Short mmCIF file of C-alpha atoms in Angstrom, two decimals:
data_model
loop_
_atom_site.label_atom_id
_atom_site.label_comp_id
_atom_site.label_asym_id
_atom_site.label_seq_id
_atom_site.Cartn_x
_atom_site.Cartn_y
_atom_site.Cartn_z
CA UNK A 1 2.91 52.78 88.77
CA UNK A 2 2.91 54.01 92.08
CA UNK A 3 2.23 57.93 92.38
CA UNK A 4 4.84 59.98 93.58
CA UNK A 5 7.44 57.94 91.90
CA UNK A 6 9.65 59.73 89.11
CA UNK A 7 11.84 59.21 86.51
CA UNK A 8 14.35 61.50 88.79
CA UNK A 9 13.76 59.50 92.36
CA UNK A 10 14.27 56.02 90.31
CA UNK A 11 17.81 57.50 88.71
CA UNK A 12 19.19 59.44 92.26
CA UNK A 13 18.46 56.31 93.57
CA UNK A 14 20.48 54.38 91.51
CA UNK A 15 23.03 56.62 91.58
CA UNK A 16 23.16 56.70 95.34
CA UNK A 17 23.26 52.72 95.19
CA UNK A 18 26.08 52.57 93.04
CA UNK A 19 28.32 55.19 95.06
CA UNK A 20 27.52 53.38 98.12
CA UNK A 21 28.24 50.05 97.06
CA UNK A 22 31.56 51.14 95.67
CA UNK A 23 32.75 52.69 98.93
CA UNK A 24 31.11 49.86 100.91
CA UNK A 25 33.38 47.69 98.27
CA UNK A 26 36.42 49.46 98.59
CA UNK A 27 36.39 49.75 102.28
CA UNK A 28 34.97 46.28 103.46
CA UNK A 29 36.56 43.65 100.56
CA UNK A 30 39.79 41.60 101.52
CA UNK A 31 41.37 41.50 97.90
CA UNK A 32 42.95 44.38 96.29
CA UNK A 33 41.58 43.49 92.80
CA UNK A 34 38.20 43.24 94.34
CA UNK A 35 38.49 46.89 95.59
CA UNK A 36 39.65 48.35 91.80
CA UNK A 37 36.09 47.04 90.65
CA UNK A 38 34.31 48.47 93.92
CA UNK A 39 36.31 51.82 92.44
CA UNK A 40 35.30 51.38 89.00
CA UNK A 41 31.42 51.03 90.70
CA UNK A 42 31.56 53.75 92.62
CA UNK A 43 33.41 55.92 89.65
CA UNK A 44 29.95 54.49 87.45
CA UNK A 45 27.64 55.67 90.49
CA UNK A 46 29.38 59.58 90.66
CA UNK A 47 29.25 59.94 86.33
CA UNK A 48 25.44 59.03 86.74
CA UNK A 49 24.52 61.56 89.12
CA UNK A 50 26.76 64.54 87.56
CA UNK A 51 24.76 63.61 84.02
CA UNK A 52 21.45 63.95 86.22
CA UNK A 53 22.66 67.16 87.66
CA UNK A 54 21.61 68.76 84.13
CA UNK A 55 18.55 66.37 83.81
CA UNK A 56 15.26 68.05 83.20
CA UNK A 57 12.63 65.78 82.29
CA UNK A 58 10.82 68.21 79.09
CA UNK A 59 13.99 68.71 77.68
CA UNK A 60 15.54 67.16 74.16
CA UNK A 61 19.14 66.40 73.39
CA UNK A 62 21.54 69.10 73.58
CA UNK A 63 22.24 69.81 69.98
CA UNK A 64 20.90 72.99 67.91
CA UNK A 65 18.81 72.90 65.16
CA UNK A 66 18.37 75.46 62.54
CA UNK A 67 14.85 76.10 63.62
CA UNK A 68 13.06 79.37 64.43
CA UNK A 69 12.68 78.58 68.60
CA UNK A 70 14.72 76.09 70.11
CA UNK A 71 13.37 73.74 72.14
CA UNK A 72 14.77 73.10 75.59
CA UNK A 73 17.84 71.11 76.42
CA UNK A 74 19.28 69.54 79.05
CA UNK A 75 22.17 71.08 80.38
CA UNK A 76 25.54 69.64 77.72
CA UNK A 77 28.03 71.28 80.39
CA UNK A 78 27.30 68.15 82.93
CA UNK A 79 27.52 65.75 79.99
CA UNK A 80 30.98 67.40 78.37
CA UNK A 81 32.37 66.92 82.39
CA UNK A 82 31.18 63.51 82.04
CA UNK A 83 32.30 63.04 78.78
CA UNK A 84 36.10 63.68 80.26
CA UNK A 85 35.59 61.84 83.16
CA UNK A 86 34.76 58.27 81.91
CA UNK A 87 38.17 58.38 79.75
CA UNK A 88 39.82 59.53 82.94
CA UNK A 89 38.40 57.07 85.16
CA UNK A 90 40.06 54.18 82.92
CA UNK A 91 43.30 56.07 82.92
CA UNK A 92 42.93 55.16 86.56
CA UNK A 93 41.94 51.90 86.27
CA UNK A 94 44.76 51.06 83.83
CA UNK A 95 47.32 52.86 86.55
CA UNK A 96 45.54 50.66 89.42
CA UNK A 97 45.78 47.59 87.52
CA UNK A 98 49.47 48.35 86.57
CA UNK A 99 50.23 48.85 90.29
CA UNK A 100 48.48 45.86 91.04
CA UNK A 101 50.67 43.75 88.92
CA UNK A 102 53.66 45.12 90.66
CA UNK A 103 52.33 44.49 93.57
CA UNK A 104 51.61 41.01 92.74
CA UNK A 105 55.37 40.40 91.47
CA UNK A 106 56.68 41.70 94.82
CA UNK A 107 54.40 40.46 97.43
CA UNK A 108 53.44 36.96 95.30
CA UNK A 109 49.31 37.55 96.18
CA UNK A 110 46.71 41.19 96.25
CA UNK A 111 45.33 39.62 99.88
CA UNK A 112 44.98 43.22 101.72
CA UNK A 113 45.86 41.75 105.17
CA UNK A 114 48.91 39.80 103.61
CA UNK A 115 50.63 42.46 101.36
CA UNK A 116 49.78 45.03 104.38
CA UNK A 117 51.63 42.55 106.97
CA UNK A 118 54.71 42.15 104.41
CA UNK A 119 55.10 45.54 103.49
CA UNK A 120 55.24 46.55 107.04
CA UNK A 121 57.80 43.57 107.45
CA UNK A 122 59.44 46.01 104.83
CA UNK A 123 59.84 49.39 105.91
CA UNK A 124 60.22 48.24 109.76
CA UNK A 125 63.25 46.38 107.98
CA UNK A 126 64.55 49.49 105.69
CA UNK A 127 64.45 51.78 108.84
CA UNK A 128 66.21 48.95 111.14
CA UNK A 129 63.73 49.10 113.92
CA UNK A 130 62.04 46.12 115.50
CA UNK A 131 58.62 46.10 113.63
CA UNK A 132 55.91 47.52 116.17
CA UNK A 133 53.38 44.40 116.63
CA UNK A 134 50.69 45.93 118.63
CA UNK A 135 48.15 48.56 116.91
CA UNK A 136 47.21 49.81 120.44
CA UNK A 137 50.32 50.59 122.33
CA UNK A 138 53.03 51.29 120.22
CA UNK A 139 56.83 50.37 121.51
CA UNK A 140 59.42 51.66 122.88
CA UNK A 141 59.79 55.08 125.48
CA UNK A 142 57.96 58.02 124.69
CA UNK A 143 60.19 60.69 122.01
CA UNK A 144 60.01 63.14 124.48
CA UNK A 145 60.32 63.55 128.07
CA UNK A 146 58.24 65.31 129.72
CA UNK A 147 59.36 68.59 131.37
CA UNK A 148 60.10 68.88 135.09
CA UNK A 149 58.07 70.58 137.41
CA UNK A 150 60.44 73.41 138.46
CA UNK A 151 61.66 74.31 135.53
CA UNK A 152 58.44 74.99 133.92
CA UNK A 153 57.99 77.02 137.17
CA UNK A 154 60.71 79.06 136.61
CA UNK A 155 60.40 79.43 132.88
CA UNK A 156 56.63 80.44 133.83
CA UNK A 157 57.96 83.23 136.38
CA UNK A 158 60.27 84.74 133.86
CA UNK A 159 57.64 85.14 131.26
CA UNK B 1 5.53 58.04 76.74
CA UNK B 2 7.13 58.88 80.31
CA UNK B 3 5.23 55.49 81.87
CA UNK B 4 7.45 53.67 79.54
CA UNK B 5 10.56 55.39 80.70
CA UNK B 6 9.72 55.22 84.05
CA UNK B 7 9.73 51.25 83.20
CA UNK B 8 13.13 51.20 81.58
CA UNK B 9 14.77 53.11 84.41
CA UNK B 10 13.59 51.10 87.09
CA UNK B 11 14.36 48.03 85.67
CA UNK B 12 17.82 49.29 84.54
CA UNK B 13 18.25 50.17 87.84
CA UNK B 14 17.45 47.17 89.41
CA UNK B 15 19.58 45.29 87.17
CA UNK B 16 23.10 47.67 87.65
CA UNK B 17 22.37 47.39 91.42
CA UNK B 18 22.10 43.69 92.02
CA UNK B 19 24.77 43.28 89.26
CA UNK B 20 27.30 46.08 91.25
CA UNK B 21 26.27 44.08 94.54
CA UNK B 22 27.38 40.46 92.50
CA UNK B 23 30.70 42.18 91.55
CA UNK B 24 31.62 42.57 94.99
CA UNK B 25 30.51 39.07 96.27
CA UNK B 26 31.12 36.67 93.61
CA UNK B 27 33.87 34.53 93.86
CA UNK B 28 35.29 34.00 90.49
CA UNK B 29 37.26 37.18 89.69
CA UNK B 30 36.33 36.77 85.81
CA UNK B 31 32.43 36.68 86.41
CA UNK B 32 33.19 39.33 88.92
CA UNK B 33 34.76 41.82 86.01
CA UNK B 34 31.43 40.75 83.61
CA UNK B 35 29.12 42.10 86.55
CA UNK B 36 31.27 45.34 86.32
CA UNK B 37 30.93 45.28 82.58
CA UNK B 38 27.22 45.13 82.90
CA UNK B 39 26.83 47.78 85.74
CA UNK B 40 28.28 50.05 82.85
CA UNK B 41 26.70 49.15 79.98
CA UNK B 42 23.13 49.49 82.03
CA UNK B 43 24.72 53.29 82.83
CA UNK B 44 25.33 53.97 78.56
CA UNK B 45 21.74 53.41 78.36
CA UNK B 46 20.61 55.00 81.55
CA UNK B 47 22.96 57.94 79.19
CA UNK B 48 20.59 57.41 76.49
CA UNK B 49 17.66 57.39 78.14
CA UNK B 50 18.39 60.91 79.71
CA UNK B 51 19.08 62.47 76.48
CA UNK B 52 23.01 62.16 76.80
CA UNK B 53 23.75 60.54 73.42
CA UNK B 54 27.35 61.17 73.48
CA UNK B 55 28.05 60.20 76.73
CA UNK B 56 26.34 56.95 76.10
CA UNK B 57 28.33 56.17 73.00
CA UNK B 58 31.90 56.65 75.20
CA UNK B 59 30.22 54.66 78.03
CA UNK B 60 29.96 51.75 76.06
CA UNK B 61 32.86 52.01 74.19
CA UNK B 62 35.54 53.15 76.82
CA UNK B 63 33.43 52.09 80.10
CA UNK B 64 31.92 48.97 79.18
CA UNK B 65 34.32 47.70 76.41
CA UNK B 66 37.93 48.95 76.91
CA UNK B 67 37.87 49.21 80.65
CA UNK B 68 36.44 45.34 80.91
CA UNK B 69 39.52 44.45 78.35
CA UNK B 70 42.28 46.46 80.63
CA UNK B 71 40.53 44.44 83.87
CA UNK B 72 40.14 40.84 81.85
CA UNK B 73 43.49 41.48 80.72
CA UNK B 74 44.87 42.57 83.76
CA UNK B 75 43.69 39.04 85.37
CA UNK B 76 45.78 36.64 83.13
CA UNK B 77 48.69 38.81 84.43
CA UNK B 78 47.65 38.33 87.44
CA UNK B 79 47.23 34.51 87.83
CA UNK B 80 43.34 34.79 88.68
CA UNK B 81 42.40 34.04 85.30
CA UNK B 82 39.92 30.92 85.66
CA UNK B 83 36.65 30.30 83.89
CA UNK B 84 35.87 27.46 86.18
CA UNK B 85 35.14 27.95 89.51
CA UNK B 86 36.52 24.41 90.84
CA UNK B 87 35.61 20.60 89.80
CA UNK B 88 33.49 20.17 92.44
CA UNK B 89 31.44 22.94 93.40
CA UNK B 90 30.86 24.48 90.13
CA UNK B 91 28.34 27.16 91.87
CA UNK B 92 29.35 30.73 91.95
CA UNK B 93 27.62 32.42 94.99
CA UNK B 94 28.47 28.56 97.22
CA UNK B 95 31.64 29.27 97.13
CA UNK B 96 32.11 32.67 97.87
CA UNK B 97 30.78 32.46 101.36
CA UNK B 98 33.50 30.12 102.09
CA UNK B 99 36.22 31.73 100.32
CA UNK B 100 35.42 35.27 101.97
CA UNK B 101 35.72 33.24 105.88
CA UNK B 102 39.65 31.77 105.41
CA UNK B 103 40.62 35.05 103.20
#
């Protein structure tokens, strides 16, 4: 094995990896079922590096024995967090899934581009405006005008 | 003793990234939730190899087993249940290139 190379750097690694591939996922992919699993990655990714927050190599399983000196754990604290945190994350995952299926029922596909252009459709349609095409220069006059010269003269010399 | 874990851990990891990495690419939604499934049961025993018995356990109960149901489950409701990936072109990765250019 190559020196310098721990049990630790292989594991942060990993964990690193996983996180970044699930935000890579969830930012870059075009389908919106595609970007629940990049979730449920990244979700993976975070649990692995809390658990090696309390890692110490030397250490045995966190549970007592009834024994005259204890060995030494690893931390349980990290690994009770955990612990809550994996049930949690499918909570999630059933409430993404769930909203995905309505989604799917109103919109007839999860393509991000297509359900983003429909629900737009949608709300430009609820609030009876024209729907703004352009990302870059949005329509219409400005809300405000802005103030004339002389009066924020005069407002300046009363102040 | 630690050589062999060293081993394990590398090869573990190896194995959840390239499988996290396939989850993202492949084109088949089901194959796509079985590379999920196998990113988290390579994290249960990742668990077990740093002395996190418990947390392994749930892992591959609740991570790898229920949460692959809810998805697998979640994909017949959704219409993108299909085992094959076309007559044709029966090759996974082939078709993904061309399905991510007209999506």
């Amino acid at each position: 094995m190559i020196p310098g190379v721990t049990l630790e750097l292989i594991l942060y690694a990993t964990a690193l990896g996983l996180v970044i591939i699930g935000l890579a996922g969830v930012v870059l992919s075009s389908h919106l079922f595609r970007m629940v699993l990049a979730l449920v990655i990244a979700e993976a990714g975070a649990n692995l590096m809390l658990v090696l927050s309390g890692y110490r190599w030397d250490a045995v399983a966190p549970i007592l024995l009834q024994r005259a000196e204890q060995p030494a754990m690893v931390d349980p604290v990290p690994q009770a967090m955990v612990l809550t945190a994996i049930v949690i994350g499918v909570g999630i995952q059933a409430l993404a899934v769930s909203i995905l299926i309505r989604i799917r029922q109103r919109y007839g596909n999860l393509k991000r581009r297509d359900v983003a252009e429909k629900m737009d459709a949608e709300i430009a349609a609820s609030a009876g405006i024209r729907r703004d095409i352009s990302q870059d220069a949005p329509l219409g006059e400005r809300p405000l005008s802005p103030l004339p010269a002389h009066s924020a003269e005069s407002r300046g010399g009363d102040a | 003793m630690s050589e062999v874990e060293l081993w394990i851990a590398l090869i573990l990891g190896i194995m959840m990234l390239s499988s996290a990495v396939l989850a993202l690419v492949v084109k088949n939604h089901l194959a796509a939730v079985a590379a999920a499934s196998v990113v988290s049961l390579g994290l249960a025993l990742l668990f077990a190899l740093m002395r996190a018995p418990d947390v392994a356990m749930t892992e591959a109960a609740v991570g790898a087993g229920l949460s692959s149901l809810i998805l697998a489950l979640a994909l017949r409701r959704l219409g993108l249940w299909q085992i094959d990936s076309g007559s044709e072109n029966s090759n996974l990765l082939s078709a993904s290139s061309k399905g991510k250019d007209d999506a």
